[in-house]
Coordinates of C-alpha atoms in Angstrom, one line a residue:
M1 CA 12.0 -36.9 0.5
S2 CA 8.5 -38.2 1.2
Y3 CA 6.2 -37.3 4.2
T4 CA 3.5 -39.3 6.0
E5 CA 0.8 -38.7 8.5
T6 CA -1.7 -41.1 10.0
I7 CA -5.2 -40.1 11.0
G8 CA -7.1 -42.9 12.7
S9 CA -6.5 -46.0 10.6
R10 CA -5.5 -44.2 7.4
T11 CA -2.0 -43.1 6.5
Y12 CA -1.5 -40.3 4.1
R13 CA 1.7 -40.2 2.0
F14 CA 3.0 -37.0 0.3
A15 CA 5.7 -37.6 -2.3
D16 CA 7.7 -34.5 -1.7
L17 CA 7.7 -31.1 0.0
K18 CA 6.0 -29.5 -3.0
T19 CA 3.1 -31.9 -2.8
L20 CA 2.9 -31.6 1.0
M21 CA 2.7 -27.8 0.7
A22 CA 0.0 -27.9 -1.9
K23 CA -2.1 -30.4 0.1
A24 CA -1.8 -28.3 3.3
S25 CA -3.2 -25.2 1.6
P26 CA -6.6 -23.9 2.5
L27 CA -9.1 -24.8 -0.2
R28 CA -9.0 -22.6 -3.3
S29 CA -10.3 -23.1 -6.8
G30 CA -6.9 -22.4 -8.5
D31 CA -5.2 -25.4 -6.7
Q32 CA -8.2 -27.6 -7.7
L33 CA -7.8 -26.4 -11.3
A34 CA -4.1 -27.3 -11.2
G35 CA -4.9 -30.7 -9.7
V36 CA -2.7 -30.2 -6.7
A37 CA -5.3 -29.5 -4.0
A38 CA -6.1 -32.0 -1.2
A39 CA -8.8 -34.5 -2.2
S40 CA -10.6 -34.1 1.2
E41 CA -10.6 -32.1 4.4
E42 CA -9.1 -35.0 6.2
E43 CA -6.2 -35.1 3.7
R44 CA -5.7 -31.4 4.2
V45 CA -5.5 -31.8 8.0
A46 CA -3.0 -34.7 7.6
A47 CA -0.9 -32.5 5.3
K48 CA -1.0 -29.6 7.9
M49 CA 0.0 -32.0 10.7
A50 CA 3.0 -33.3 8.6
L51 CA 4.0 -29.9 7.5
A52 CA 4.1 -28.7 11.1
Q53 CA 6.8 -31.2 11.8
V54 CA 9.1 -30.2 8.9
P55 CA 12.3 -28.4 10.1
L56 CA 12.7 -24.9 8.6
R57 CA 16.2 -26.0 7.4
T58 CA 14.5 -28.4 5.0
F59 CA 13.5 -25.5 2.8
L60 CA 17.1 -24.7 2.2
N61 CA 17.8 -28.2 1.0
E62 CA 14.7 -29.2 -1.0
A63 CA 13.9 -26.6 -3.6
L64 CA 10.3 -26.8 -4.9
I65 CA 11.5 -25.5 -8.3
P66 CA 15.0 -26.6 -9.2
Y67 CA 17.9 -24.1 -8.7
E68 CA 19.4 -25.0 -12.0
S69 CA 16.3 -24.1 -14.1
D70 CA 14.7 -21.1 -12.3
E71 CA 16.3 -17.7 -11.5
V72 CA 13.8 -16.9 -8.8
T73 CA 15.0 -20.0 -6.9
R74 CA 18.6 -19.0 -7.4
L75 CA 17.8 -15.5 -6.1
V76 CA 16.2 -17.0 -3.0
I77 CA 19.0 -19.4 -2.2
D78 CA 21.9 -17.1 -3.2
E79 CA 20.6 -14.2 -1.1
H80 CA 19.6 -16.2 2.0
S81 CA 21.4 -15.0 5.1
P82 CA 22.5 -17.8 7.5
Q83 CA 23.3 -15.2 10.1
A84 CA 19.7 -13.9 10.1
F85 CA 18.3 -17.4 10.0
A86 CA 20.4 -18.6 13.0
E87 CA 17.8 -17.3 15.5
I88 CA 15.1 -19.6 14.2
A89 CA 17.2 -22.3 12.5
H90 CA 16.3 -24.9 15.2
L91 CA 12.5 -24.5 14.7
T92 CA 10.0 -26.7 12.8
V93 CA 7.2 -25.0 10.8
G94 CA 4.9 -25.6 13.7
D95 CA 7.4 -24.2 16.2
F96 CA 7.8 -21.1 13.9
R97 CA 4.1 -20.4 14.1
N98 CA 4.2 -20.5 17.9
W99 CA 7.3 -18.2 17.9
L100 CA 5.6 -15.7 15.6
L101 CA 2.6 -15.5 17.8
S102 CA 4.5 -15.4 21.1
S103 CA 4.1 -12.1 23.0
T104 CA 7.9 -11.9 23.3
T105 CA 8.3 -11.8 19.5
D106 CA 8.2 -8.1 18.5
A107 CA 8.9 -6.0 15.5
D108 CA 12.7 -6.0 16.2
A109 CA 12.8 -9.8 16.3
L110 CA 10.8 -10.0 13.1
T111 CA 13.1 -7.5 11.4
R112 CA 16.2 -9.4 12.5
I113 CA 15.2 -12.6 10.9
T114 CA 13.9 -11.1 7.6
A115 CA 16.9 -11.9 5.5
G116 CA 17.0 -15.4 6.8
L117 CA 13.5 -16.3 5.6
T118 CA 12.7 -17.9 2.3
P119 CA 9.3 -17.5 0.7
E120 CA 8.7 -21.2 1.0
M121 CA 9.2 -21.0 4.8
V122 CA 6.8 -18.1 5.1
A123 CA 4.2 -19.8 2.8
A124 CA 4.5 -23.0 4.8
V125 CA 3.8 -21.3 8.2
S126 CA 0.9 -19.4 6.8
K127 CA -0.8 -22.6 5.9
L128 CA -0.9 -23.6 9.6
M129 CA -2.4 -20.3 10.7
R130 CA -6.0 -19.1 11.2
N131 CA -7.1 -15.8 9.9
Q132 CA -6.6 -14.2 13.3
D133 CA -3.0 -15.5 13.4
L134 CA -2.2 -13.9 10.1
I135 CA -3.6 -10.6 11.3
A136 CA -1.9 -10.7 14.7
A137 CA 1.6 -11.6 13.3
A138 CA 1.4 -9.2 10.4
R139 CA 0.4 -6.3 12.7
K140 CA 3.7 -6.8 14.5
R141 CA 5.8 -6.2 11.4
P142 CA 5.7 -2.7 9.9
V143 CA 7.6 -2.1 6.7
I144 CA 8.2 1.6 6.1
T145 CA 9.2 3.1 2.8
R146 CA 9.8 6.6 1.5
F147 CA 9.9 8.6 -1.7
R148 CA 8.1 12.0 -1.4
N149 CA 6.3 10.9 1.7
T150 CA 6.5 8.1 4.2
V151 CA 4.2 5.0 3.9
G152 CA 3.8 2.1 6.3
L153 CA 4.2 3.8 9.7
P154 CA 2.2 2.0 12.5
G155 CA -1.2 3.5 12.9
H156 CA -1.2 4.8 9.3
M157 CA -2.8 3.6 6.1
S158 CA -2.3 5.1 2.7
V159 CA -4.4 5.0 -0.5
R160 CA -3.4 4.7 -4.1
L161 CA -5.6 7.1 -6.0
Q162 CA -6.5 5.2 -9.2
P163 CA -8.2 7.6 -11.7
N164 CA -8.4 5.2 -14.7
H165 CA -10.3 6.1 -17.9
P166 CA -11.3 3.8 -20.8
T167 CA -9.8 6.0 -23.4
D168 CA -7.0 7.7 -21.4
D169 CA -8.8 11.0 -21.7
V170 CA -6.7 13.5 -19.7
K171 CA -9.6 15.6 -18.5
G172 CA -11.5 12.5 -17.4
I173 CA -8.5 11.3 -15.5
A174 CA -7.9 14.8 -14.0
A175 CA -11.5 15.0 -12.8
S176 CA -11.2 11.6 -11.0
M177 CA -7.8 12.6 -9.5
L178 CA -9.3 15.9 -8.1
D179 CA -12.3 13.9 -6.7
G180 CA -10.0 11.6 -4.9
L181 CA -7.7 14.3 -3.5
M182 CA -10.8 16.1 -2.1
Y183 CA -11.6 12.9 -0.2
G184 CA -8.0 12.8 1.2
C185 CA -6.8 10.0 -1.0
G186 CA -3.6 9.7 -3.0
D187 CA -0.8 9.5 -0.4
A188 CA 0.4 6.1 -1.6
M189 CA 0.5 7.5 -5.1
I190 CA -1.6 8.7 -8.0
G191 CA -1.4 5.6 -10.3
I192 CA -3.0 5.2 -13.7
N193 CA -3.6 2.0 -15.5
P194 CA -3.4 3.2 -19.1
A195 CA -5.7 1.9 -21.8
S196 CA -2.8 2.1 -24.3
D197 CA 0.9 1.4 -24.2
N198 CA 1.5 4.2 -26.6
L199 CA 4.6 6.1 -25.3
A200 CA 3.3 9.5 -26.3
A201 CA 0.0 8.9 -24.4
I202 CA 1.9 7.6 -21.3
T203 CA 4.2 10.6 -21.3
K204 CA 1.2 13.0 -21.6
L205 CA -0.3 11.4 -18.5
L206 CA 2.9 11.6 -16.6
L207 CA 3.3 15.3 -17.5
M208 CA -0.2 16.1 -16.5
I209 CA 0.1 14.6 -13.0
D210 CA 3.6 16.1 -12.5
D211 CA 2.4 19.5 -13.5
F212 CA -0.4 19.4 -11.0
R213 CA 1.8 18.0 -8.3
Q214 CA 4.3 20.8 -8.7
R215 CA 1.7 23.5 -9.0
Y216 CA 0.0 22.6 -5.8
Q217 CA 3.2 21.1 -4.1
V218 CA 1.5 17.8 -3.4
P219 CA 3.9 15.5 -1.4
T220 CA 3.0 12.3 -3.3
Q221 CA 4.3 10.3 -6.2
S222 CA 2.9 9.3 -9.6
C223 CA 3.0 6.2 -11.7
V224 CA 1.6 5.1 -15.1
L225 CA 1.4 1.3 -15.0
T226 CA 2.9 0.4 -18.3
H227 CA 5.4 -2.3 -19.1
V228 CA 8.8 -1.7 -17.6
T229 CA 10.5 -1.3 -21.1
N230 CA 8.1 1.5 -21.8
T231 CA 9.0 3.2 -18.6
I232 CA 12.7 2.9 -19.4
A233 CA 12.0 4.5 -22.8
A234 CA 10.0 7.3 -21.1
I235 CA 13.0 7.9 -18.8
E236 CA 15.4 8.1 -21.7
K237 CA 13.1 10.7 -23.3
G238 CA 13.1 12.8 -20.2
A239 CA 9.6 12.1 -18.9
P240 CA 8.9 12.9 -15.2
V241 CA 8.9 9.3 -13.9
D242 CA 8.5 8.8 -10.2
L243 CA 7.7 5.2 -9.5
V244 CA 8.7 2.4 -11.9
F245 CA 5.9 -0.3 -12.3
Q246 CA 5.9 -3.9 -13.3
S247 CA 3.7 -7.0 -12.7
I248 CA 5.8 -9.8 -11.4
A249 CA 5.4 -13.5 -10.5
G250 CA 7.1 -16.2 -8.6
T251 CA 8.8 -18.3 -11.3
E252 CA 11.2 -17.4 -14.1
K253 CA 8.8 -18.8 -16.7
A254 CA 5.9 -16.8 -15.4
N255 CA 8.0 -13.6 -15.4
A256 CA 9.1 -14.4 -19.0
G257 CA 5.4 -14.4 -19.8
F258 CA 5.3 -10.8 -18.6
G259 CA 8.3 -10.1 -20.8
I260 CA 10.7 -9.5 -17.9
S261 CA 13.7 -11.0 -16.1
L262 CA 15.6 -10.1 -13.0
A263 CA 18.2 -8.4 -15.2
L264 CA 15.6 -6.2 -16.8
L265 CA 14.1 -5.2 -13.5
Q266 CA 17.6 -4.3 -12.3
E267 CA 18.0 -2.1 -15.4
A268 CA 14.7 -0.4 -14.7
Y269 CA 15.5 0.1 -11.0
E270 CA 18.8 1.8 -11.9
A271 CA 17.1 4.0 -14.5
G272 CA 14.6 5.2 -11.8
L273 CA 17.3 5.8 -9.3
S274 CA 19.3 7.9 -11.8
L275 CA 16.5 10.5 -11.9
K276 CA 16.9 11.2 -8.1
R277 CA 13.3 12.5 -7.9
G278 CA 12.6 11.3 -4.3
T279 CA 12.8 13.9 -1.6
V280 CA 12.5 11.9 1.6
G281 CA 13.8 8.5 0.3
N282 CA 14.6 6.5 -2.8
N283 CA 12.2 3.5 -2.7
L284 CA 10.8 3.8 -6.2
M285 CA 9.7 0.4 -7.6
Y286 CA 6.0 -0.4 -7.7
F287 CA 5.1 -4.1 -8.2
E288 CA 1.8 -5.8 -8.6
T289 CA 1.2 -9.5 -8.0
G290 CA -1.8 -11.9 -7.6
Q291 CA -2.4 -15.5 -6.6
G292 CA -3.0 -17.6 -9.8
S293 CA -0.7 -15.6 -12.1
A294 CA 1.8 -18.5 -12.5
L295 CA -0.9 -21.0 -13.0
S296 CA -2.6 -18.9 -15.6
A297 CA 0.7 -18.8 -17.5
D298 CA 1.2 -22.6 -17.1
A299 CA 4.3 -21.7 -15.2
H300 CA 3.7 -23.1 -11.7
F301 CA 5.5 -26.4 -12.0
G302 CA 3.0 -28.1 -9.7
V303 CA 3.6 -25.6 -6.9
D304 CA 0.4 -24.3 -5.2
Q305 CA -0.7 -20.9 -6.1
Q306 CA -0.1 -19.2 -2.8
T307 CA 3.5 -20.4 -2.6
C308 CA 4.1 -19.2 -6.1
E309 CA 2.7 -15.8 -5.0
V310 CA 5.0 -15.6 -2.0
R311 CA 8.0 -16.3 -4.3
A312 CA 7.1 -13.1 -6.2
Y313 CA 7.7 -11.2 -3.0
A314 CA 11.3 -12.4 -3.0
V315 CA 11.6 -10.8 -6.5
A316 CA 10.1 -7.6 -5.2
R317 CA 12.3 -7.5 -2.1
K318 CA 15.4 -7.5 -4.3
F319 CA 14.6 -4.0 -5.6
N320 CA 13.7 -2.1 -2.4
P321 CA 10.2 -1.3 -3.6
F322 CA 8.1 1.6 -2.4
L323 CA 4.8 -0.3 -2.8
V324 CA 3.8 -3.9 -3.5
N325 CA 0.2 -4.6 -4.4
T326 CA -1.5 -8.0 -4.3
V327 CA -4.5 -7.5 -6.7
V328 CA -6.2 -10.2 -4.8
G329 CA -9.4 -11.0 -6.6
F330 CA -8.6 -9.6 -10.0
I331 CA -7.7 -12.8 -11.9
G332 CA -11.1 -14.3 -11.3
P333 CA -13.1 -17.2 -9.7
E334 CA -11.0 -19.8 -11.5
Y335 CA -8.3 -19.0 -9.0
L336 CA -10.2 -17.6 -5.9
Y337 CA -13.8 -18.7 -6.2
D338 CA -15.7 -16.7 -3.7
G339 CA -15.5 -14.1 -0.9
K340 CA -14.1 -16.5 1.6
Q341 CA -11.2 -17.6 -0.6
I342 CA -10.5 -14.0 -1.6
T343 CA -10.5 -12.9 2.1
R344 CA -8.1 -15.7 3.1
A345 CA -5.8 -15.0 0.2
G346 CA -5.6 -11.3 1.0
L347 CA -4.7 -12.0 4.6
E348 CA -2.1 -14.6 3.5
D349 CA -0.5 -12.3 1.0
H350 CA -0.2 -9.4 3.5
F351 CA 1.2 -11.6 6.2
C352 CA 3.7 -13.3 4.0
G353 CA 4.8 -10.1 2.3
K354 CA 5.3 -8.3 5.6
L355 CA 7.3 -11.2 7.0
L356 CA 9.7 -11.0 4.0
G357 CA 10.1 -7.3 4.6
V358 CA 7.9 -6.2 1.7
P359 CA 5.7 -3.0 1.9
M360 CA 2.4 -4.8 1.2
G361 CA -0.8 -3.2 0.1
C362 CA -3.9 -4.9 -1.3
D363 CA -6.3 -4.1 -4.1
I364 CA -9.3 -5.5 -2.3
C365 CA -11.3 -6.5 -5.3
Y366 CA -13.3 -9.0 -7.2
T367 CA -14.6 -9.6 -10.8
N368 CA -18.3 -9.6 -11.5
H369 CA -18.4 -13.3 -12.2
A370 CA -17.0 -14.3 -8.8
E371 CA -19.1 -15.4 -5.9
A372 CA -18.4 -12.2 -4.0
D373 CA -19.9 -8.8 -3.4
Q374 CA -19.0 -5.5 -1.7
D375 CA -19.9 -6.9 1.8
D376 CA -17.0 -9.3 1.3
M377 CA -14.7 -6.4 0.4
D378 CA -15.9 -4.5 3.4
N379 CA -14.9 -7.4 5.6
L380 CA -11.5 -7.9 4.0
L381 CA -10.8 -4.1 4.1
T382 CA -11.5 -4.0 7.9
L383 CA -9.4 -7.1 8.6
L384 CA -6.5 -5.7 6.6
G385 CA -6.8 -2.4 8.3
V386 CA -6.5 -4.2 11.7
A387 CA -3.5 -6.2 10.3
G388 CA -1.6 -3.0 9.4
I389 CA -1.9 -2.9 5.6
N390 CA 0.4 -0.3 4.0
F391 CA -2.1 0.9 1.4
I392 CA -5.4 0.1 -0.4
M393 CA -7.0 1.4 -3.6
G394 CA -9.2 4.5 -4.0
I395 CA -11.4 4.3 -7.1
P396 CA -14.4 6.4 -7.9
G397 CA -17.4 4.5 -6.7
A398 CA -15.2 1.4 -6.2
D399 CA -16.0 0.6 -9.9
D400 CA -13.0 0.7 -12.3
V401 CA -14.5 1.8 -15.6
M402 CA -11.4 0.9 -17.6
L403 CA -10.4 -2.5 -16.0
N404 CA -14.1 -3.5 -15.3
Y405 CA -13.7 -4.9 -11.8
Q406 CA -14.9 -3.9 -8.3
S407 CA -12.5 -2.5 -5.7
T408 CA -12.6 0.0 -2.9
S409 CA -13.8 3.6 -3.1
F410 CA -12.7 6.9 -1.6
H411 CA -15.5 6.6 0.9
D412 CA -14.2 3.1 1.9
A413 CA -10.9 4.7 2.9
L414 CA -12.7 7.3 5.0
Y415 CA -14.6 4.5 6.7
V416 CA -11.7 2.3 7.7
R417 CA -9.6 5.3 8.8
D418 CA -12.5 6.5 11.0
V419 CA -13.3 3.2 12.7
L420 CA -9.7 2.1 13.2
G421 CA -8.2 5.6 13.9
L422 CA -5.7 5.3 10.9
R423 CA -3.8 8.3 9.7
R424 CA -2.5 9.2 6.2
A425 CA 1.2 9.6 5.4
P426 CA 2.3 12.4 7.6
E427 CA 3.7 14.7 4.9
F428 CA 0.5 14.3 2.9
E429 CA -1.7 14.9 5.9
E430 CA 0.1 18.2 6.6
W431 CA -0.5 19.2 2.9
L432 CA -4.2 18.3 3.2
E433 CA -4.6 20.5 6.3
S434 CA -2.6 23.4 4.6
M435 CA -5.0 23.2 1.6
Q436 CA -8.0 23.2 3.9
I437 CA -9.2 19.8 2.7
T438 CA -8.9 18.2 6.2
D439 CA -8.6 19.5 9.7
A440 CA -5.8 18.7 12.1
R441 CA -7.4 15.4 13.0
G442 CA -7.5 14.3 9.4
A443 CA -11.3 14.7 9.1
L444 CA -12.7 16.2 5.8
L445 CA -13.7 19.8 6.0
S446 CA -16.9 21.1 4.4
A447 CA -17.2 21.4 0.6
S448 CA -17.4 25.2 0.9
T449 CA -14.0 25.3 2.6
Q450 CA -12.5 23.1 -0.2
Q451 CA -14.2 25.1 -3.0
P452 CA -11.4 27.7 -3.7
L453 CA -8.8 24.9 -4.3
L454 CA -11.3 22.9 -6.3
E455 CA -12.3 25.8 -8.5
G456 CA -8.7 26.8 -9.1
A457 CA -7.7 23.3 -10.0
R458 CA -10.7 22.9 -12.4
D459 CA -9.8 26.1 -14.2
W460 CA -6.2 25.0 -14.5
M461 CA -7.2 21.6 -15.9
G462 CA -9.8 23.1 -18.2
I463 CA -12.5 21.0 -16.6
A464 CA -16.1 22.4 -16.7

């Protein structure tokens, strides 16, 4: 089905829904690289006007990637709930935007319709929304998950403590981990990107974190971000696996490039569940995504990069994840050119994930060859804090020495919690107070108060 829109004396024609969606997307370098972006701002406006008139039902009848050739499309269509969709089935995309922003649409209403939404519907409405719309609507939709603590409660924001090391040195990782904990970070998880996929090295890291966690009774969860097949092998060998990690994308071909399928993810999910390591819940999958991943794998099929990204959230939703992280600026300026594009993408991803019922966090980041700097990250951090982000990254000095990119620091987490009044996961906050790291308000105590724990932990880890 084709779509048209006239502006003045010029009529714009869009061959199909996939083309219309791409042309309606805010400007980003990845869509230009793929050759699917609007040729002018006027064409982009025309596409938005035409998209606003598309009934939501159309997305159930016109697949952007064919049902027969893509298992992500099949997942979306097969698990769509007509009952949940009924409340909004009469709306166009433009009407849906108005409904989302209405003062009478609350968290209960957004929860009711979750199973009736497809990623394409959600991506479409986001293309009509200003940044403030994305923030206002996402803030209404908390997504709460539990493993050893509770993440995503309104008024809370958690931090993934990321103590990476370029050679996987256990003492170096332990030192960064202790540093982050002393700043009150780590309630989302302690998550390491290993430099090696060697199973023995991965197991060594898991054992170190778990030993520390048990010794000091830390109510958090650990993860070593290796390929899911390595995690399954680690589980089979008795390693203390908490969260099961995998990078995912929004098409079957892109996921195949990651060496995964829905069936493999199901196997990993069941393996994690079999360990029964959660204490307050059993959400245990940790997924990472990023706009441009399908395009970089030549697996986007002409679909714009933001819509491909939102399709990945449908994959995540299938496995009841504990955390989903859009690593927003990590792939590089070929996909998100500058601070403005990174900021827009981060707000889109958070809004779309929350609308689909996914516990969204964001690695607020950029590579050193992007037209972005730490001021851009400060802006996005603040905006996402207002929007109700579930978690962010905590990295020593905001500079990841293993992955070589710029993110957010332990101090950044203190800043956003202070200015927005955000708390940590309640179980973790109680632990911090009991260990005299923070006071009852969540504010850091003096270094002298923390010193006994710090010295004891250093001795135990063998860190000078």
